[in-house]
Amino acid sequence: MTQTPRPLDTHLLAHDRVYRHLRSRIMYGDLAPGQSLTLRGIGKEFGVSMTPAREAVRRLAAEGALTMSASGRVSTPALSNERIEELAALRALIEVELASRAMPRAHYALIDRLQTINNAVSEAVAHRDAVSYIRSNLEFHRTLYLRAQAPAMLAMAETVWLQLGPTMRALYGRLRRTEPPHFHKLIIAALRAGDEPGLRLAVRTDVTQGLRMLAT
Amino acid sequence: MTQTPRPLDTHLLAHDRVYRHLRSRIMYGDLAPGQSLTLRGIGKEFGVSMTPAREAVRRLAAEGALTMSASGRVSTPALSNERIEELAALRALIEVELASRAMPRAHYALIDRLQTINNAVSEAVAHRDAVSYIRSNLEFHRTLYLRAQAPAMLAMAETVWLQLGPTMRALYGRLRRTEPPHFHKLIIAALRAGDEPGLRLAVRTDVTQGLRMLAT
DNA sequence: CAGGCTGGCATGTGATCACAAAGACTGTAT
DNA sequence: ATACAGTCTTTGTGATCACATGCCAGCCTG
């Protein structure tokens, strides 16, 4: 490692840059479900050839963030209700465990940061900004789970978020809510009180509730 | 190479063929932890160019089945004890849920098949064949979980198996056990009795026990 | 006007190449 | 004998190209 000539963009490898950008877009709901992408289009957009575009796309597809038709056409996935329920259950399982592991290490500074992030969530809800809402909501969860010191579990949770990204966008886009996130307050309260069963319940409910209203 | 000379192999796409073969090798412990691979070597072995080899490798790396150094060198991962503990916890979480969901649909035919597979497990243990042991052991679990009708969860479980593959190989390779798998019998018994809490406990124990003896 | 067919365009796949960087190896000096 | 330096080989990366395939529009026919 001589010296990276680029202070921004930690990894300067083309395929990684493309991967990260696309991943963000998908996870935070910039792309609607069913939207299709082309390798040449991605390449042109990022100023690279098809090769790194293909690697990024295949990686995303492997993580379930994109689906590939038999002919190799890629598009953002349109999830069935069963799939959504399953992914919600997975979120509940993993994230409850992460929260539980994070709790003993959650100091006041962390809780304050969660509070701050949660204000951003409320603001996004008030402005009906779906992308900001998803982004700050996930940041709230990630900030808490980071304290669990369980990178493999966190990676799994993020993979699930990734798969739900376009769907969440579609969901919150047609949502008329303006009330701030109630269950986040419960999470913070349980954290403050050191109430582990309460924390588990609050996380499970928060994670499950949003997806429940998908049942058509 | 205009026409693939191979009528078998359901998917005739080069990168997919390479991916599947490598994945099997890793998951079933054909490769020791820390073993390094080269793209040109893989390409030569499968008779393809570097391009599909790279895609297969990157996909495996994305799934945690291979690690890539900063310079892009790939090798099978040597897991830390914390990582192993974490992955074991993940297995417990997900597989207990899968077993629980599979139980209501577990008919006699399924239990018989589990019994048969378990005999293969016993035989592999008796012959001290680590690869056969891992393969039939995972087949036992997969057969049960398939009944849960939860493809996303099963995929996650398999990803964890994949990450643990080389480590399990190293573990069972230096194991001197010859007794047949006790906890599998408990699982089958709980299934027969319709004892859901017992099933959860049996699965959790079976999944956890093997990795416990890793704590150096 | 409807339905099927054909031709052309768009798109993914895999091979090959040039290049850069990382590692290994060898020879030398201390 | 060991440490260092220079080179030579190995290896990953990304661009480009040829090719096969799938999709779609427009046309023709009934």
XYZ file of C-alpha atoms (C1' of nucleotides) in Angstrom:
492
model
C 0.000 0.000 0.000
C 2.011 2.955 -1.245
C -0.448 5.768 -0.848
C -3.970 5.910 -2.130
C -4.133 8.870 -4.473
C -7.799 9.247 -3.689
C -8.657 10.345 -0.146
C -12.315 9.695 -0.738
C -13.695 6.386 -1.930
C -11.779 4.076 0.347
C -11.480 1.370 -2.282
C -10.417 2.611 -5.643
C -11.083 -0.650 -7.433
C -13.649 -0.133 -10.150
C -15.868 -3.082 -9.427
C -15.944 -2.237 -5.741
C -16.933 1.332 -6.413
C -19.764 0.189 -8.643
C -20.814 -2.430 -6.127
C -21.014 0.030 -3.262
C -22.979 2.606 -5.188
C -25.499 0.097 -6.477
C -25.776 -1.497 -3.073
C -26.626 1.816 -1.464
C -29.214 2.564 -4.054
C -30.884 -0.763 -3.589
C -30.729 -0.884 0.181
C -32.060 2.632 0.615
C -34.826 2.222 -1.883
C -33.648 4.386 -4.732
C -34.772 1.672 -7.138
C -38.325 0.441 -7.450
C -39.061 -3.317 -7.464
C -38.936 -4.843 -10.911
C -36.684 -2.174 -12.371
C -34.251 -3.617 -14.883
C -30.613 -2.775 -15.396
C -28.095 -3.422 -18.155
C -24.398 -4.030 -17.850
C -23.496 -1.562 -20.543
C -25.739 1.042 -18.967
C -24.123 0.608 -15.569
C -20.697 0.677 -17.152
C -21.405 3.901 -18.951
C -22.860 5.487 -15.842
C -19.769 4.755 -13.772
C -17.302 5.231 -16.589
C -16.070 1.633 -16.563
C -16.279 -1.276 -18.960
C -18.685 -4.164 -18.723
C -16.281 -6.306 -16.751
C -16.448 -4.544 -13.380
C -20.124 -3.801 -13.918
C -20.746 -7.491 -14.345
C -18.849 -8.392 -11.210
C -20.754 -5.877 -9.154
C -24.069 -7.072 -10.525
C -23.286 -10.728 -9.989
C -22.259 -10.067 -6.439
C -25.458 -8.194 -5.753
C -27.384 -11.022 -7.352
C -25.608 -13.530 -5.139
C -26.698 -11.541 -2.117
C -30.295 -11.519 -3.285
C -30.277 -7.793 -3.969
C -30.883 -8.363 -7.667
C -32.509 -11.166 -9.587
C -31.223 -12.569 -12.827
C -33.504 -14.069 -15.419
C -32.463 -17.248 -17.192
C -31.060 -15.152 -20.006
C -28.964 -13.120 -17.614
C -31.130 -10.040 -17.560
C -30.909 -8.355 -14.196
C -33.621 -6.498 -12.381
C -34.423 -5.466 -8.863
C -36.569 -8.171 -7.256
C -40.336 -8.052 -6.853
C -40.857 -10.079 -3.690
C -43.798 -12.364 -3.020
C -45.670 -12.041 0.235
C -44.306 -15.331 1.515
C -40.802 -14.113 0.825
C -41.453 -10.878 2.660
C -42.816 -12.714 5.652
C -39.799 -14.957 5.671
C -37.365 -12.091 5.481
C -39.217 -10.285 8.248
C -38.919 -13.394 10.419
C -35.227 -13.521 9.641
C -34.853 -9.884 10.629
C -36.639 -10.592 13.882
C -34.445 -13.588 14.681
C -31.118 -12.007 13.917
C -31.747 -8.485 15.067
C -33.212 -9.513 18.404
C -30.048 -11.464 19.030
C -27.877 -8.548 17.943
C -29.740 -6.127 20.189
C -29.452 -8.516 23.072
C -25.709 -8.816 22.579
C -25.316 -5.079 22.182
C -27.190 -4.208 25.351
C -24.458 -4.921 27.938
C -22.111 -2.631 26.017
C -24.591 0.171 25.386
C -23.268 3.226 27.210
C -24.966 6.580 27.547
C -23.080 7.986 24.592
C -24.529 5.297 22.360
C -28.057 5.883 23.579
C -27.641 9.592 22.914
C -26.536 8.879 19.408
C -29.527 6.627 18.889
C -31.701 9.455 20.148
C -30.162 11.835 17.623
C -30.566 9.412 14.758
C -34.128 8.829 15.775
C -34.820 12.539 15.455
C -33.654 12.286 11.871
C -36.062 9.394 11.406
C -38.926 11.496 12.742
C -38.005 14.338 10.455
C -37.917 12.059 7.419
C -41.340 10.733 8.348
C -42.679 14.261 8.731
C -41.358 15.194 5.312
C -42.641 11.956 3.806
C -39.157 11.334 2.434
C -39.066 7.584 1.898
C -35.385 7.314 1.036
C -34.277 9.387 4.012
C -36.589 7.442 6.231
C -35.174 4.098 5.182
C -31.619 5.349 5.425
C -31.925 6.831 8.902
C -34.033 3.951 10.125
C -31.381 1.457 9.103
C -28.681 3.665 10.546
C -30.526 3.539 13.866
C -30.477 -0.236 13.838
C -26.946 -0.522 12.570
C -25.622 1.838 15.212
C -27.101 -0.315 17.917
C -26.008 -3.623 16.421
C -22.471 -2.447 15.835
C -22.043 -2.632 19.590
C -22.783 -6.335 19.563
C -19.308 -6.975 18.144
C -20.748 -9.646 15.899
C -19.689 -8.847 12.351
C -21.007 -12.038 10.751
C -24.453 -11.517 12.250
C -24.502 -7.884 11.269
C -23.537 -8.825 7.729
C -26.452 -11.250 7.590
C -28.836 -8.599 8.849
C -27.605 -6.181 6.210
C -28.104 -8.788 3.536
C -31.714 -9.066 4.579
C -32.094 -5.285 4.487
C -30.640 -5.319 1.045
C -33.184 -7.825 -0.170
C -35.997 -5.794 1.308
C -34.742 -2.458 -0.013
C -36.871 -2.013 -3.119
C -39.900 -3.445 -1.360
C -39.547 -1.076 1.569
C -39.339 1.781 -0.856
C -42.556 0.726 -2.507
C -44.171 0.224 0.875
C -43.240 3.499 2.507
C -43.811 5.369 -0.686
C -47.521 4.688 -0.492
C -47.712 5.106 3.243
C -49.569 8.062 4.679
C -48.074 7.979 8.137
C -46.722 11.082 9.792
C -46.356 9.887 13.352
C -42.776 9.443 14.587
C -41.483 5.917 15.133
C -43.014 4.628 18.323
C -41.061 1.405 18.683
C -37.725 3.117 18.446
C -38.639 4.974 21.609
C -39.451 1.669 23.233
C -36.072 0.337 22.198
C -34.304 3.328 23.684
C -36.346 3.107 26.866
C -35.576 -0.581 27.297
C -31.916 0.123 26.692
C -31.955 2.811 29.381
C -33.779 0.602 31.828
C -31.557 -2.387 31.174
C -34.705 -4.350 30.424
C -33.530 -7.176 28.219
C -36.861 -8.950 27.608
C -38.417 -5.572 26.886
C -35.650 -4.813 24.415
C -36.138 -8.100 22.612
C -39.853 -7.506 22.322
C -39.417 -3.915 21.173
C -36.938 -4.870 18.471
C -39.029 -7.772 17.272
C -42.113 -5.603 17.084
C -40.347 -2.741 15.351
C -38.877 -5.042 12.772
C -42.059 -6.978 12.157
C -44.654 -4.247 12.289
C -43.578 -2.361 9.185
C -43.758 -5.406 6.979
C -47.071 -6.661 8.367
C -49.048 -4.091 6.414
C -47.767 -5.624 3.213
C -50.194 -8.535 3.426
C -52.431 -7.715 0.498
C -14.833 -23.527 -27.553
C -18.015 -23.192 -29.543
C -20.057 -26.023 -28.117
C -19.795 -27.375 -24.600
C -18.989 -31.067 -24.969
C -20.871 -31.814 -21.767
C -24.582 -32.691 -21.986
C -24.840 -33.223 -18.235
C -24.469 -30.394 -15.731
C -27.873 -28.788 -15.679
C -26.450 -25.310 -16.083
C -23.987 -25.180 -18.888
C -22.804 -21.687 -18.114
C -19.117 -21.776 -17.376
C -19.032 -19.552 -14.346
C -21.923 -21.390 -12.775
C -20.270 -24.747 -13.268
C -17.098 -23.470 -11.648
C -19.065 -21.865 -8.840
C -20.940 -25.026 -7.992
C -17.884 -27.237 -7.989
C -15.876 -24.894 -5.831
C -18.800 -24.375 -3.520
C -19.163 -28.100 -2.957
C -15.498 -28.488 -2.275
C -15.520 -25.730 0.274
C -18.758 -26.646 1.986
C -17.855 -30.300 2.308
C -14.373 -29.654 3.531
C -12.290 -30.707 0.560
C -10.130 -27.648 1.103
C -8.158 -26.957 4.239
C -8.363 -23.532 5.923
C -5.810 -21.079 4.605
C -5.378 -22.843 1.287
C -4.797 -20.388 -1.531
C -6.186 -20.465 -5.038
C -5.336 -18.704 -8.275
C -7.666 -17.623 -11.029
C -5.504 -19.067 -13.758
C -5.228 -22.317 -11.845
C -8.974 -22.602 -11.445
C -9.464 -21.691 -15.072
C -7.073 -24.342 -16.229
C -8.633 -26.954 -13.982
C -12.115 -26.351 -15.363
C -11.013 -25.618 -18.893
C -12.232 -22.039 -18.905
C -10.594 -18.649 -19.059
C -9.964 -16.364 -16.142
C -13.226 -14.487 -16.597
C -15.677 -17.127 -15.343
C -13.149 -18.261 -12.748
C -13.054 -14.746 -11.382
C -16.807 -14.477 -11.225
C -17.119 -17.737 -9.360
C -14.389 -16.738 -6.926
C -15.835 -13.300 -6.296
C -19.234 -14.764 -5.650
C -17.820 -17.227 -3.185
C -15.901 -14.409 -1.551
C -19.088 -12.358 -1.269
C -20.701 -15.277 0.526
C -17.825 -15.538 2.955
C -16.667 -18.869 1.567
C -13.359 -17.393 0.451
C -11.337 -14.451 1.672
C -9.556 -12.016 -0.565
C -6.418 -10.249 0.518
C -5.960 -6.583 -0.301
C -4.035 -7.564 -3.400
C -6.833 -9.792 -4.577
C -5.267 -13.070 -3.623
C -7.922 -15.570 -2.672
C -7.693 -18.248 -0.055
C -10.013 -20.344 2.013
C -10.621 -18.575 5.327
C -8.935 -19.408 8.614
C -11.568 -18.424 11.125
C -10.917 -16.917 14.537
C -12.562 -18.445 17.574
C -14.882 -15.473 17.968
C -15.982 -15.897 14.388
C -16.649 -19.568 14.908
C -18.684 -18.882 17.998
C -20.675 -16.303 16.120
C -21.369 -18.591 13.206
C -22.390 -21.365 15.568
C -24.830 -18.983 17.236
C -26.191 -18.070 13.829
C -26.640 -21.726 12.984
C -28.498 -22.257 16.235
C -30.800 -19.301 15.636
C -31.702 -20.054 12.051
C -31.757 -23.828 12.138
C -33.902 -24.025 15.244
C -36.425 -21.849 13.472
C -36.217 -23.964 10.331
C -36.698 -27.171 12.277
C -39.629 -25.679 14.094
C -41.265 -24.667 10.828
C -40.548 -28.038 9.261
C -42.044 -30.047 12.092
C -45.755 -29.663 11.270
C -45.053 -30.929 7.761
C -42.768 -33.795 8.737
C -44.506 -36.996 7.674
C -43.315 -40.530 8.275
C -41.660 -40.717 4.883
C -39.464 -37.772 5.769
C -38.493 -39.239 9.113
C -37.579 -42.489 7.409
C -35.372 -40.648 4.989
C -33.708 -38.849 7.869
C -33.130 -42.211 9.472
C -31.487 -43.505 6.299
C -29.275 -40.479 5.945
C -28.303 -40.782 9.568
C -27.078 -44.293 8.931
C -24.768 -42.860 6.306
C -23.550 -40.374 8.887
C -22.800 -43.194 11.313
C -20.944 -45.089 8.639
C -18.836 -42.064 7.758
C -17.975 -41.599 11.406
C -17.023 -45.271 11.705
C -14.743 -44.986 8.678
C -13.318 -41.688 9.953
C -14.153 -40.158 6.580
C -14.346 -36.443 7.331
C -15.655 -35.356 3.943
C -18.378 -37.998 3.861
C -19.286 -37.155 7.410
C -19.717 -33.460 6.671
C -21.631 -34.152 3.488
C -24.109 -36.586 4.979
C -24.454 -34.548 8.141
C -25.425 -31.478 6.168
C -27.715 -33.546 3.994
C -29.497 -34.655 7.151
C -30.097 -31.078 8.177
C -30.988 -29.881 4.700
C -33.511 -32.657 4.207
C -35.295 -31.619 7.351
C -35.184 -27.888 6.659
C -36.407 -28.276 3.104
C -39.783 -29.093 4.610
C -39.938 -25.695 6.264
C -40.737 -24.150 2.865
C -38.524 -21.199 3.742
C -36.008 -20.793 0.929
C -34.486 -17.535 2.154
C -33.810 -18.992 5.585
C -32.380 -22.163 4.120
C -30.109 -20.128 1.884
C -28.821 -18.260 4.910
C -28.179 -21.484 6.759
C -26.261 -22.843 3.785
C -24.189 -19.696 3.646
C -23.169 -20.301 7.220
C -22.290 -23.919 6.433
C -20.223 -22.671 3.570
C -18.252 -20.363 5.803
C -17.660 -23.138 8.286
C -16.694 -25.736 5.675
C -12.914 -25.619 5.812
C -12.980 -25.236 9.578
C -15.211 -28.258 10.028
C -12.867 -30.229 7.865
C -9.936 -29.264 10.053
C -11.953 -30.013 13.154
C -13.272 -33.418 12.224
C -10.017 -34.358 10.636
C -8.286 -34.353 13.973
C -11.195 -35.841 15.830
C -10.952 -39.357 17.184
C -14.619 -40.007 17.651
C -16.227 -43.177 16.455
C -19.591 -43.015 18.219
C -22.577 -42.374 15.969
C -24.298 -39.006 16.163
C -26.319 -38.922 19.334
C -28.176 -35.670 18.819
C -29.509 -36.690 15.450
C -31.342 -39.480 17.208
C -32.783 -36.948 19.605
C -33.941 -34.856 16.679
C -35.663 -37.826 15.077
C -37.234 -38.836 18.356
C -38.583 -35.342 18.975
C -39.947 -35.276 15.442
C -41.714 -38.588 16.005
C -43.124 -37.457 19.343
C -44.258 -34.102 18.003
C -42.258 -32.536 20.810
C -41.506 -29.044 19.564
C -39.491 -27.717 22.539
C -37.528 -30.950 22.532
C -36.821 -30.544 18.835
C -35.599 -26.993 19.302
C -33.278 -28.077 22.066
C -31.982 -31.071 20.142
C -31.217 -29.015 17.055
C -29.563 -26.262 19.042
C -27.411 -28.753 20.885
C -26.465 -30.691 17.793
C -25.491 -27.547 15.973
C -23.571 -26.044 18.855
C -21.864 -29.068 20.322
C -19.560 -29.806 17.422
C -18.116 -26.334 17.327
C -17.686 -26.023 21.075
C -14.603 -28.213 21.089
C -12.871 -25.672 18.920
C -12.232 -23.324 21.838
C -8.488 -23.583 22.086
C -58.255 -5.599 -37.511
C -55.777 -9.508 -35.239
C -52.169 -12.800 -34.959
C -47.951 -14.821 -36.189
C -43.401 -14.422 -38.295
C -39.031 -12.362 -39.466
C -35.230 -9.374 -39.243
C -32.542 -6.306 -36.691
C -31.005 -4.490 -32.405
C -29.828 -4.912 -27.642
C -27.676 -7.658 -24.228
C -25.080 -11.202 -21.625
C -20.993 -14.422 -21.995
C -16.450 -15.756 -22.224
C -11.643 -15.366 -24.353
C -7.705 -12.629 -24.869
C -4.644 -8.987 -24.037
C -1.867 -5.264 -21.781
C -0.634 -3.609 -17.543
C 0.531 -3.026 -12.633
C 1.646 -4.768 -8.444
C 2.859 -8.273 -5.304
C 5.794 -12.067 -4.249
C 9.686 -15.205 -4.852
C 14.248 -16.074 -5.912
C 19.034 -15.290 -6.409
C 23.240 -13.200 -5.836
C 26.052 -10.252 -3.000
C 27.904 -7.810 0.773
C 28.573 -7.560 5.672
C 25.193 -17.337 8.031
C 22.056 -13.535 7.464
C 20.072 -9.550 5.622
C 19.304 -6.789 1.700
C 18.588 -5.462 -3.068
C 17.411 -6.151 -7.629
C 15.179 -9.017 -11.060
C 11.968 -12.111 -12.774
C 7.780 -14.578 -12.427
C 3.282 -14.967 -10.943
C -1.081 -13.009 -10.280
C -5.224 -9.977 -10.293
C -7.598 -6.137 -12.932
C -10.034 -4.087 -16.446
C -10.785 -3.115 -21.551
C -12.051 -4.958 -25.796
C -13.820 -8.139 -28.977
C -16.438 -12.002 -31.233
C -20.363 -14.560 -30.683
C -24.913 -16.453 -29.362
C -29.230 -15.430 -27.677
C -33.273 -13.161 -26.545
C -36.384 -9.440 -27.173
C -39.154 -6.343 -29.831
C -41.000 -3.870 -33.609
C -42.754 -3.830 -37.893
C -44.631 -6.270 -41.534
C -47.296 -9.555 -43.772
C -51.102 -12.598 -44.064
C -55.630 -14.300 -43.049
